[in-house]
XYZ file of C-alpha atoms in Angstrom:
625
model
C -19.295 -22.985 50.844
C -22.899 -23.627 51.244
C -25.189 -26.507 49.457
C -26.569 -23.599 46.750
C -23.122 -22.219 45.872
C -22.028 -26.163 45.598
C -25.307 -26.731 43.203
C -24.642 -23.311 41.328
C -20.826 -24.159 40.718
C -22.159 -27.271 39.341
C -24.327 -25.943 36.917
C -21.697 -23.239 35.254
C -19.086 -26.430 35.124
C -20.653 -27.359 31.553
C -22.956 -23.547 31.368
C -23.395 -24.085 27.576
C -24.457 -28.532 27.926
C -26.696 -27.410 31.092
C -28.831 -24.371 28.793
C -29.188 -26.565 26.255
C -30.507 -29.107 28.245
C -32.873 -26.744 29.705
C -33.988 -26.010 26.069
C -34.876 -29.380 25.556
C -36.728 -30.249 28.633
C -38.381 -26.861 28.429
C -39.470 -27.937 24.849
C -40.531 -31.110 25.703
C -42.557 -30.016 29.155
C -44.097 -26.895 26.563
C -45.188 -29.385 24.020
C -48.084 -30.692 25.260
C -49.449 -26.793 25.000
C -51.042 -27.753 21.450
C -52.297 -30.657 22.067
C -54.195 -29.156 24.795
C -55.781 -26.399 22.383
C -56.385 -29.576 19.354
C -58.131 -31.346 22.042
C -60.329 -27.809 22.717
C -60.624 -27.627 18.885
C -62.043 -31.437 18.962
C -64.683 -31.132 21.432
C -66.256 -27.369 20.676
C -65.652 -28.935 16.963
C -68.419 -31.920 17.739
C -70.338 -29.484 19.968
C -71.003 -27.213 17.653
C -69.498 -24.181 19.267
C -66.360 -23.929 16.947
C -65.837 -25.027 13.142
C -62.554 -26.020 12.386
C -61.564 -25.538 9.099
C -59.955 -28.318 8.137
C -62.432 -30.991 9.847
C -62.041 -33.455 12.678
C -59.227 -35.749 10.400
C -57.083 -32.816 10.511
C -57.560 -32.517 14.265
C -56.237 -36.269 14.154
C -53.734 -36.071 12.134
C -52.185 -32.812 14.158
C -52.461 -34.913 17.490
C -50.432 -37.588 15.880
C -47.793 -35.236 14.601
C -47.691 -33.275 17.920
C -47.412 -36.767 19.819
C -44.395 -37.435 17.471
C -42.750 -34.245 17.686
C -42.764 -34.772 21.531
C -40.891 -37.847 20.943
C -38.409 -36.281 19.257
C -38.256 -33.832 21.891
C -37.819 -36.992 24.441
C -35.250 -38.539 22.780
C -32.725 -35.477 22.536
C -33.540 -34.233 25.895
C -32.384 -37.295 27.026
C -29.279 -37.541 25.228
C -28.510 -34.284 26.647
C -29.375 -35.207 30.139
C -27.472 -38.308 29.886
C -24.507 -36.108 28.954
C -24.844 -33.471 31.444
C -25.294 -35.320 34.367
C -21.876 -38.174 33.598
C -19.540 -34.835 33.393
C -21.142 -34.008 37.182
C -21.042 -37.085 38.406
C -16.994 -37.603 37.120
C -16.105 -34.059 37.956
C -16.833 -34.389 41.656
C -15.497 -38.152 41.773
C -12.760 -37.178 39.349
C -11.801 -34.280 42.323
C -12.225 -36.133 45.274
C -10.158 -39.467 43.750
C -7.319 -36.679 43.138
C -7.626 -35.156 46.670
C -7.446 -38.442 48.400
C -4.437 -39.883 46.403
C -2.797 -36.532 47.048
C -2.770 -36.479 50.525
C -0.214 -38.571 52.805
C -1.454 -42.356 52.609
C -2.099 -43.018 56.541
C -4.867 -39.975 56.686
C -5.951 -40.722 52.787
C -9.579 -40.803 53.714
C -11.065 -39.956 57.119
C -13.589 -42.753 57.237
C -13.376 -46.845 56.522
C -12.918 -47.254 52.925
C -17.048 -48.973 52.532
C -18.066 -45.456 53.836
C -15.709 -43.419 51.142
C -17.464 -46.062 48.522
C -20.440 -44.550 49.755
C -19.607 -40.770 49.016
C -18.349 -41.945 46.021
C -21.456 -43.663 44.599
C -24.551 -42.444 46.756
C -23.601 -38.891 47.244
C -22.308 -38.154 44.221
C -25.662 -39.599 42.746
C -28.141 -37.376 45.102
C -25.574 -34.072 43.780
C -26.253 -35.641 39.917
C -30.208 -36.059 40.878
C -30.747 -32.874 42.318
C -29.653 -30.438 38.833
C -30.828 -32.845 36.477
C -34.653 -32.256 38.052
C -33.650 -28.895 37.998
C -34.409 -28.544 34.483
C -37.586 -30.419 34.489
C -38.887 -28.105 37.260
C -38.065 -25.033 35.264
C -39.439 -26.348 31.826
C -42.355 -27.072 33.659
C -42.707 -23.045 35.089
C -42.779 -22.210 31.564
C -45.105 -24.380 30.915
C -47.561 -23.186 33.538
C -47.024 -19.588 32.605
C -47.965 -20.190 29.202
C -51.212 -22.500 30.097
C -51.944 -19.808 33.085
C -52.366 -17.495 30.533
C -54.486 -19.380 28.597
C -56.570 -20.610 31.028
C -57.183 -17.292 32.698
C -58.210 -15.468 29.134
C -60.993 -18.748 29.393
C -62.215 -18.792 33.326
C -60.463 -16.897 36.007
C -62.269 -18.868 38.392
C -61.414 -22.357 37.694
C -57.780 -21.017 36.760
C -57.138 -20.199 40.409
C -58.988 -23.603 42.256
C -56.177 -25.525 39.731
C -53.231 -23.887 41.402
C -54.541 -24.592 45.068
C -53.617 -27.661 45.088
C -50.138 -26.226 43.904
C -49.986 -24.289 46.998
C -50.986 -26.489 49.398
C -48.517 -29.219 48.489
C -45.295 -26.802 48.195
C -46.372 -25.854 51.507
C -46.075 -28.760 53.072
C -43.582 -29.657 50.892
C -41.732 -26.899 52.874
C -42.741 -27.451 56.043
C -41.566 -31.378 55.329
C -37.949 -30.762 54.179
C -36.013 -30.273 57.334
C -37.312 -33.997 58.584
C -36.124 -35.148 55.548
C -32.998 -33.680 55.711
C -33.116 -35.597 59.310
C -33.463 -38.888 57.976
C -31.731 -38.560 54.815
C -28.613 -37.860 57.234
C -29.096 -41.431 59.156
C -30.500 -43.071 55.995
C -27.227 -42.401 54.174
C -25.185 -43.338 57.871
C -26.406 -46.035 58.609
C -25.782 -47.610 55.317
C -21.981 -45.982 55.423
C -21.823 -48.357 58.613
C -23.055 -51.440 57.240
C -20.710 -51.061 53.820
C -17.624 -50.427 56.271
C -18.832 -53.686 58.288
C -19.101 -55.757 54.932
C -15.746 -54.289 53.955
C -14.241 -55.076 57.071
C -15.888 -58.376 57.518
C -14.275 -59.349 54.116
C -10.573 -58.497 54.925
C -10.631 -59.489 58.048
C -12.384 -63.291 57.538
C -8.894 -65.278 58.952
C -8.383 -63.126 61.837
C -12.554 -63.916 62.722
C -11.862 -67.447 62.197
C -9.030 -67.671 64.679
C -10.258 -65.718 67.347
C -14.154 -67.742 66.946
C -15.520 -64.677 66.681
C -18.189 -65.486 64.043
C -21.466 -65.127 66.206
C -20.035 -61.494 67.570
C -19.521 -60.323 64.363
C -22.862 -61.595 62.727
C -24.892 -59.423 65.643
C -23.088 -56.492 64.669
C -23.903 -56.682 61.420
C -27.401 -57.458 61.849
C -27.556 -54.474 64.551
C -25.917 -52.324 61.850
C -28.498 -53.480 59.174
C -31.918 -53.074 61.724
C -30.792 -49.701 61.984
C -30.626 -49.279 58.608
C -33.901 -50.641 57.775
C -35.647 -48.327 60.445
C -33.937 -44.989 58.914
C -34.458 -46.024 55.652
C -38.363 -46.803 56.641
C -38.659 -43.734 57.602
C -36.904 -41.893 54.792
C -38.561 -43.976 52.223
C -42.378 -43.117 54.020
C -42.108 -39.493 54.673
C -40.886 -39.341 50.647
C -43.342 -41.537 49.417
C -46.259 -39.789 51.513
C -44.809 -36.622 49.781
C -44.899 -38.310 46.317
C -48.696 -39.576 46.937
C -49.562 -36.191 48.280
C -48.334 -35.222 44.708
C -49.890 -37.627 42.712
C -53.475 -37.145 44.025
C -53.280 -33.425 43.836
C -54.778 -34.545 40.016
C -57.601 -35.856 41.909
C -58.526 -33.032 43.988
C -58.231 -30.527 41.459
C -60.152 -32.825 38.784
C -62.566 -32.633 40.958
C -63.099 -29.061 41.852
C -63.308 -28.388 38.216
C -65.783 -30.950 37.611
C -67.815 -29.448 40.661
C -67.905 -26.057 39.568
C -67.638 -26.446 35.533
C -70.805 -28.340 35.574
C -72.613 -25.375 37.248
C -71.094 -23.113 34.712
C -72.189 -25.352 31.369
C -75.384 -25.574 32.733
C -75.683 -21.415 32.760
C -74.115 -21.884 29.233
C -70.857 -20.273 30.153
C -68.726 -23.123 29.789
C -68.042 -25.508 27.079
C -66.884 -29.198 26.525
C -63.877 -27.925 24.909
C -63.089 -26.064 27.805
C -63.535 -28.539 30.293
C -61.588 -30.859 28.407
C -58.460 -28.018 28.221
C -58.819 -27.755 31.813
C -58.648 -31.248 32.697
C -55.835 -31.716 29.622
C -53.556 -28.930 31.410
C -54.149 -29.815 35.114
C -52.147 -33.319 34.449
C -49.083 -31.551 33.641
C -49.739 -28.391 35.908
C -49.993 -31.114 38.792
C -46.478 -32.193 37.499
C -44.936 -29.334 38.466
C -46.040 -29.968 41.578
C -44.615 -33.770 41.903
C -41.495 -31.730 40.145
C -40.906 -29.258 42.295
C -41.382 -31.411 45.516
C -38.818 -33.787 44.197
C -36.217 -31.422 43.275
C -36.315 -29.885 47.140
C -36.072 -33.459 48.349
C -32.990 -34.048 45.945
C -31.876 -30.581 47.009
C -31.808 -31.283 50.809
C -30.335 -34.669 50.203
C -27.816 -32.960 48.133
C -27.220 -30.595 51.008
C -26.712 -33.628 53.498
C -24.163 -35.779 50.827
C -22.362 -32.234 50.446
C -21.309 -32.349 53.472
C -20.246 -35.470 53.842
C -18.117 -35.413 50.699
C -16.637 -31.830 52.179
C -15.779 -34.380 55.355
C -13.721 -36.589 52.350
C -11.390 -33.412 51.449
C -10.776 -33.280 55.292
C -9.870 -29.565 55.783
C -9.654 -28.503 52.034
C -11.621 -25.912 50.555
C -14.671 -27.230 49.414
C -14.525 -25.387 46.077
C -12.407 -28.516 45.196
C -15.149 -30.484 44.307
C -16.195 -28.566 41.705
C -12.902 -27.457 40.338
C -12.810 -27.231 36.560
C -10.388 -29.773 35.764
C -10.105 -32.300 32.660
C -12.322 -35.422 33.096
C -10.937 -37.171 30.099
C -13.596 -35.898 27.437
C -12.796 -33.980 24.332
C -9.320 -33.502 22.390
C -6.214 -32.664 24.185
C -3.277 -31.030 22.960
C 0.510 -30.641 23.554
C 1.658 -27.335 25.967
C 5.563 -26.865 26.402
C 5.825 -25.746 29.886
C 8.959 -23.824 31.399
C 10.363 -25.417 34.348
C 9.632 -22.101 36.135
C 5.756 -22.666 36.149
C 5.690 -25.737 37.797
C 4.496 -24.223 41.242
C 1.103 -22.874 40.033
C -1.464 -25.800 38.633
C -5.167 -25.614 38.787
C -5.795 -27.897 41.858
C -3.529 -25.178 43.869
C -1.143 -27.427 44.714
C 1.891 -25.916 46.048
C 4.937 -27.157 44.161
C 7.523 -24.928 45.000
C 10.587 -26.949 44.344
C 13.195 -25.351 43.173
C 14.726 -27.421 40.381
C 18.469 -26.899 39.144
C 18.512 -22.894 37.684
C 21.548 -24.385 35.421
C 18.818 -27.000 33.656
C 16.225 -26.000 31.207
C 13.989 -28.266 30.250
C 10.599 -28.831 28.103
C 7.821 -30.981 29.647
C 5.039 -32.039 27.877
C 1.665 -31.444 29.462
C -1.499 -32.826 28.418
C -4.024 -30.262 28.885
C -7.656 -30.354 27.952
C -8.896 -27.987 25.313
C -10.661 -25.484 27.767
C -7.441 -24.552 29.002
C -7.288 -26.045 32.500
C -4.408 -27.831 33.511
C -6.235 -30.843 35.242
C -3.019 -31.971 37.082
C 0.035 -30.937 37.531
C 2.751 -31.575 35.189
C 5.340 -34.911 36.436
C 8.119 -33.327 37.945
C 11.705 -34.032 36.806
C 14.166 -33.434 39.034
C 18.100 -33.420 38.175
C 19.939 -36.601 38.760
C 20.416 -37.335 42.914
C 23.340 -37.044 44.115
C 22.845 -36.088 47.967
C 19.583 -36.539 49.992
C 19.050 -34.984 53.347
C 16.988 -34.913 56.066
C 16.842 -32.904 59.044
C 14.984 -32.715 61.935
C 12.061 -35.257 60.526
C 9.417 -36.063 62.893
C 5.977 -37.468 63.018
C 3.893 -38.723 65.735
C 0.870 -40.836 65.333
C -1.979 -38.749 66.610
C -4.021 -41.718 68.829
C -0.062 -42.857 70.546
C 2.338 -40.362 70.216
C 4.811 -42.396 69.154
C 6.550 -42.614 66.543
C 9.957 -40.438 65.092
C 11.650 -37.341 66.594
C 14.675 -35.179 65.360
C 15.428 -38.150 62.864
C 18.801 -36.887 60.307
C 19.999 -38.655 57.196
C 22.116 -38.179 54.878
C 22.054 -40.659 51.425
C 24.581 -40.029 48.748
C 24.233 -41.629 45.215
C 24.994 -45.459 44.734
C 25.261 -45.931 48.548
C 22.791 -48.584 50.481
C 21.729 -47.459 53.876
C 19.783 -49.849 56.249
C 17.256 -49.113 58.795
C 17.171 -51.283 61.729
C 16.001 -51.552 64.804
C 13.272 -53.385 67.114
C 9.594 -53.910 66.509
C 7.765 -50.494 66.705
C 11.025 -48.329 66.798
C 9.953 -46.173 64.092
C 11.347 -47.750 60.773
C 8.217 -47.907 58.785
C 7.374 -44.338 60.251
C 10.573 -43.103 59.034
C 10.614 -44.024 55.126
C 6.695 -43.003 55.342
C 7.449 -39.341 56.677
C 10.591 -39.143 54.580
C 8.475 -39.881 51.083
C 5.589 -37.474 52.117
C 2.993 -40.658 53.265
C 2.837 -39.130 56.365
C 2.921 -35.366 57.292
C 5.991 -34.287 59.173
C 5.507 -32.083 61.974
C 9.259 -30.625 62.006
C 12.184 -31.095 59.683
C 13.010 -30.391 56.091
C 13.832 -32.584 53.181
C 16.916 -31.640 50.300
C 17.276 -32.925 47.088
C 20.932 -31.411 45.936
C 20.842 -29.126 48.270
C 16.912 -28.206 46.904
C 14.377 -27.908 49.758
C 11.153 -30.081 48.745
C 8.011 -28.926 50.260
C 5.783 -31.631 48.994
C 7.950 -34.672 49.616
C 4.204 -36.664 48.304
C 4.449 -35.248 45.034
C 7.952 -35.490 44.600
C 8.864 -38.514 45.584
C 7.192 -40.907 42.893
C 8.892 -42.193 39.335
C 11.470 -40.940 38.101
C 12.667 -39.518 41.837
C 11.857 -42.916 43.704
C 9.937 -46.007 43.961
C 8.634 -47.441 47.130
C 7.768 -50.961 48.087
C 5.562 -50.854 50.963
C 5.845 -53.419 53.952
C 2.518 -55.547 53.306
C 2.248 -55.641 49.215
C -0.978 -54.353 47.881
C -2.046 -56.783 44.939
C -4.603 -56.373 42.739
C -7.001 -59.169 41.124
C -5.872 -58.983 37.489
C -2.771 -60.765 35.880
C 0.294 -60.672 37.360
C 1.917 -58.945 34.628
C -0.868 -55.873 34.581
C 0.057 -55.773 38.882
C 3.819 -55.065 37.747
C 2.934 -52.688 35.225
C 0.065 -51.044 36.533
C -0.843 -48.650 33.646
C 2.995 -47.702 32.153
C 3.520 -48.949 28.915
C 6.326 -51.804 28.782
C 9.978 -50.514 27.717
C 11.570 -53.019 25.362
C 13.159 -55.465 27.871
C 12.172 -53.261 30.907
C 9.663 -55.998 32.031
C 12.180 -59.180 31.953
C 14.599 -57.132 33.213
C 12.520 -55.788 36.512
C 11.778 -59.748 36.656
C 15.253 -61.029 36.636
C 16.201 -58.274 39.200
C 13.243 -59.288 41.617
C 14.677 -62.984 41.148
C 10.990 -64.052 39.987
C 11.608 -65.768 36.042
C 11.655 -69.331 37.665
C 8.407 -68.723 39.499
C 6.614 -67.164 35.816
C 7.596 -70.984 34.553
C 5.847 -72.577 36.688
C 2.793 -70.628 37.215
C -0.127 -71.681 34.742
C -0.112 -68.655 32.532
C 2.625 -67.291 33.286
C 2.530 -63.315 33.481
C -0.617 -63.940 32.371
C -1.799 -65.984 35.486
C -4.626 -64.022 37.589
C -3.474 -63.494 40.927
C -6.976 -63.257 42.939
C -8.170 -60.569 45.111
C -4.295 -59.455 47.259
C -2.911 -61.965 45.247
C -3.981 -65.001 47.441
C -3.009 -67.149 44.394
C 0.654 -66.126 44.991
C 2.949 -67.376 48.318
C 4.514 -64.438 50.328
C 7.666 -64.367 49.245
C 6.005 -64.541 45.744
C 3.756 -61.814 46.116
C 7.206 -59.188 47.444
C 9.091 -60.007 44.445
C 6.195 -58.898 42.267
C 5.854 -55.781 44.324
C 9.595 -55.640 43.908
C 9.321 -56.025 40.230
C 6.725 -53.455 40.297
C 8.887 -51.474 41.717
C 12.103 -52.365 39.432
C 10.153 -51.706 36.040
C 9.836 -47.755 37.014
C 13.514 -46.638 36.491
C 14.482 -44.192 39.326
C 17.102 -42.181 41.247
C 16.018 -43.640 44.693
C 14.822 -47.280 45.116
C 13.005 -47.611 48.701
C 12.324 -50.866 50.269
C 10.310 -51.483 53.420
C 11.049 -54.993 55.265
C 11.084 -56.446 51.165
C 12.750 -59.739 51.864
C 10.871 -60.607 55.431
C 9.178 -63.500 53.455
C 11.934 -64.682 51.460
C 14.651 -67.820 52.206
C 18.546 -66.635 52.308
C 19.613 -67.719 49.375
C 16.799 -65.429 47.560
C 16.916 -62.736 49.091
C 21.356 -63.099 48.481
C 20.507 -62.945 44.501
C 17.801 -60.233 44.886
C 20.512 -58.067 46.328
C 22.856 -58.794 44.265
C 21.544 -58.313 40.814
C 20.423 -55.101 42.183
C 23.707 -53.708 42.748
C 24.472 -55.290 39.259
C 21.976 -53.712 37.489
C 20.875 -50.884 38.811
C 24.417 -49.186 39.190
C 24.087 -45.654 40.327
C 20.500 -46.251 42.311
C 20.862 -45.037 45.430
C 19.089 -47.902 48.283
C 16.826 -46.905 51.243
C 16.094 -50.123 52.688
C 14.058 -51.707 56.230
C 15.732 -54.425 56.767
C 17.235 -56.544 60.146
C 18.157 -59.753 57.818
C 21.941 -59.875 57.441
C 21.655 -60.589 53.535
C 20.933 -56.453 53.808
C 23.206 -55.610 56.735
C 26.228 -57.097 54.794
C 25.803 -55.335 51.783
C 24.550 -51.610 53.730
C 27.102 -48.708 53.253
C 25.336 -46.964 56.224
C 23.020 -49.011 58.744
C 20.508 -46.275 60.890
C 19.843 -48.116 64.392
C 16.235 -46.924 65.670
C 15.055 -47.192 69.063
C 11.969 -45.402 70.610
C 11.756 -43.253 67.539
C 15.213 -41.721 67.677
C 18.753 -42.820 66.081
C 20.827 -44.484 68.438
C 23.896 -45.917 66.715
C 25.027 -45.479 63.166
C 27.855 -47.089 61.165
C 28.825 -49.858 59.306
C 27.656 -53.853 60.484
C 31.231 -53.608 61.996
C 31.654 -50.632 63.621
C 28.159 -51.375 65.101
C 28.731 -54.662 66.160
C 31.293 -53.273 68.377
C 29.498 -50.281 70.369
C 25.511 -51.210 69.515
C 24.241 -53.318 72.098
C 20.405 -53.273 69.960
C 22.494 -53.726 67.094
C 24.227 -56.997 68.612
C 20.777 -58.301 69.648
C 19.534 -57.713 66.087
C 22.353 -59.730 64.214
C 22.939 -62.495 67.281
C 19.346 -62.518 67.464
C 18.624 -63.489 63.828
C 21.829 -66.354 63.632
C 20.153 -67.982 66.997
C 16.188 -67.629 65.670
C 14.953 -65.082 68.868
């Protein structure tokens, strides 16, 4: 898709909000058409040439009302300009949020997350620039049709030495656009760099401490930020020279007129009322000019931020960013959906799961009132009671490592336990299994049911995942468990209890209330997993998956964690990462990794007995190596 398709799609997104935003600007830019003739009116009035009927008061009082009226005119356009350009700017960051949390978590975005804020903010704000001037450039055409005419029924002459300067500036204007598509580019990369530097700067601030790498650090960023300044130099000076070639365009065609109308009012020819039209109308025909050389800049830069927010869908159609889809504006209402419909939605997602042909079900959807489904509808699978995989395997694209020809099989109410060495695969394993990274081979079954988009499937009510390092936000701790769902009665204390964390919430400050800080620095490790166990615990689900939970936590913790999970949760089926023995002695099935591949399998005992890695595992926790 190319940068005018992109800006067309936008404007048909909202057709009926954009024309009548056009019909205000268009109003407001033809407005000042009367005031021009009044002002005519005034001066042949006092001249002597013309007698207006109503005397020079009336004139007055008509300027006053026509300056009012433009007001008016001001005030809605901008209401509806205001409008307009919000449901742009959301629909594009509304579409790319959606593709990004779609796609498997270790390629969410191709870039460091300070350069995704920047296509998030910047670009989407050239794309929400470039067809809001778009009206004011058209209003304005009508405008100089309309005084054109005029003007040309007066002097032909002085009509045409107006729109020189017209010419001359979109000409260069032209001629200008390709540089500043040049250092719009490295304007808005060099600023991508420095965000990602602050960004990484700011996560990273104990591991630069350590390793006294302060100074080295510093004269990257300031290398980063010279190179900024010098591509934003020039970006800002080729613009602004545009802008002041647009500006005094006024000046040179006041002038001309002057020249030349003074010739004509001496051969009588001319009048003051004319001259004072002519003058009146070159202000806003000049405006057009400073209009239409803005909306081309906006229009490259749009063209440049396209593409880099095509770069953010990484591969997807870039029709995606303008996809109709609900942006949380206007009245929704209730659709009952057949289970059979599930694998077409509006953001093409394929969803071809095959649910249980035995269940029928009705799922409530909220869909906006145009009719668009803006996501697709939760899906509810049947209760689990076998889940397979075959074949799974995923290799990190930089290593190659990673997991190869990896078969489970997890049956309901049964704990299995991944073990193995650092870097065998475990992590890999749980990611590729619930869709966070994209298997190359293998196929996942859910009763039997192939899923094809293990991502999609594999949230609440299916399964919740705790990840390895818990992600913490800084808000209270009870708004990190719940994280949007509204609280079941009881659900909350009991996800606490579970996670073994109702002694801590006595002794912090405020309790659930107690802000956590930025990754919840305010809470110890051990903490900070049993919230994102909690978390986890509130969601009721089929499948409970745990990556290396307990690493932070002391035996006896970790013992009752367990424990009141089996007691509680009876029926959840456990996918756990895990070499502490608290997990060993309760697994069902223990997976042993090695290089990527299963080498052992079996209970702790049967392991114990023919897994040498396993024996270095358990032996190795009991003597601390």
């Amino acid at each position: 898709m190319k940068t005018r398709h992109f800006f067309w799609r936008l404007l048909l997104y909202r057709p009926g909000l954009y024309l009548l935003n056009l019909l205000a600007w268009s109003l407001i830019h033809m407005a000042p058409l009367l005031p021009g003739l009044l002002t005519k009116a005034f001066f042949d009035h006092l001249e002597g040439t013309y007698e207006f009927p109503y005397g020079v008061w009336a004139i007055a009082v008509l300027l006053i009302g026509a300056a009012l009226a433009r007001i008016t005119l001001i005030y809605g356009g901008f209401m509806t300009d205001v409008h307009f350009r919000f449901r742009i700017a959301t629909l594009i960051r509304r579409n790319m949020l959606a593709h990004v949390l779609k796609e498997p978590g270790a390629r969410a975005i191709p870039c460091s997350p300070g350069e995704a804020i920047s296509n998030f903010r910047d670009d989407v704000d050239q794309a929400e620039e470039a067809t809001s001037w778009s009206v004011d450039t058209l209003g304005l055409i009508g405008f100089v049709i309309v005084a054109s005419w005029i003007l040309i029924s007066i002097d032909l002459q002085l009509t045409v030495l107006v729109f020189v300067p017209l010419i001359l500036v979109v000409t260069a204007a032209q001629i200008a656009t390709a540089r500043i598509q040049k250092y719009r580019a490295a304007s808005r990369e060099s600023t991508a760099k420095v965000t990602g530097a602050i960004s990484e700067m700011f996560a990273n601030v104990q591991a630069i401490q350590v390793a006294g790498a302060e100074k080295r650090v510093v004269d990257r960023f300031v290398r980063l930020s010279e190179n900024r300044r010098q591509s934003m130099v020039k970006d800002k000076l080729l613009t602004e020279a545009l802008s002041s070639v647009f500006t005094n365009s006024v000046n040179l065609g006041t002038g001309l007129i002057l020249v030349l109308a003074s010739y004509k009012m001496r051969n009588g020819e001319f009048t003051v009322g004319d001259l004072s039209l002519f003058v009146y109308y070159l202000t806003f025909v000049t405006q057009l000019i400073s209009n239409v050389g803005n909306f081309m800049t906006y229009y490259k830069q749009m063209g440049v931020s396209f593409k880099r927010m095509v770069s953010m869908l990484q591969g997807a159609p870039a029709t995606l960013l303008t996809a109709a889809n609900d942006i949380g504006i206007g009245r929704t209402r209730t659709k009952h959906k057949h289970e059979g419909s599930l694998a077409a939605d509006a953001n093409e997602r394929d969803q071809s799961f095959t649910e249980n042909r035995a269940m029928s079900r009705t799922i409530h959807v909220e869909e906006p009132e145009s009719g668009f489904n803006p996501t697709p509808p939760a899906i509810c699978a049947p209760p689990l009671q076998q889940l397979e995989a075959r074949g799974l395997t995923y290799r990190y694209p930089e290593t190659g490592r990673g997991i190869e020809n990896i078969s489970l099989n997890l049956t309901r109410g049964s704990f299995t336990v991944v073990t193995g060495m650092i870097g065998s695969g475990k992590t890999t394993l749980v990611r590729t299994l619930l869709g966070l990274l994209p298997a190359e081979a293998g196929d996942i079954r859910w009763n039997g049911e192939r899923i094809d988009n293990p991502a999609d499937f594999f949230v609440p009510p299916q399964s919740a995942y705790t990840a390895q390092i818990p992600r913490l936000y800084s808000d209270m701790l009870r708004n990190n468990i719940l994280l949007g769902i509204e609280e079941q009665p009881g659900s909350l204390d009991r996800a606490l209890h579970a996670a073994v964390m109702e002694e801590d919430i006595k002794h912090l400050q405020d309790g659930l209330m107690t802000m956590v800080g930025p990754r919840g620095v305010k809470l110890s490790g051990g903490q900070a997993q049993r919230t994102a166990a909690a978390r986890m615990l509130v969601r009721d689900a089929e499948l409970y998956v745990f990556d290396d939970l307990s690493s932070a936590l002391d035996v006896e913790t970790e013992r009752k964690l367990w424990e009141r999970l089996f007691r509680e949760r009876r029926g959840a089926t456990c996918l756990v990462v895990s070499h502490r023995r608290a997990a060993l002695n309760h697994a069902d099935q223990i997976i042993v990794l090695n290089g990527g591949v299963i080498e052992a399998e079996g209970t702790a005992e049967e392991l114990l007995r023919s897994s040498e890695s396993f024996r270095q595992l358990w032996y190795g926790e009991e003597t601390g190596t």
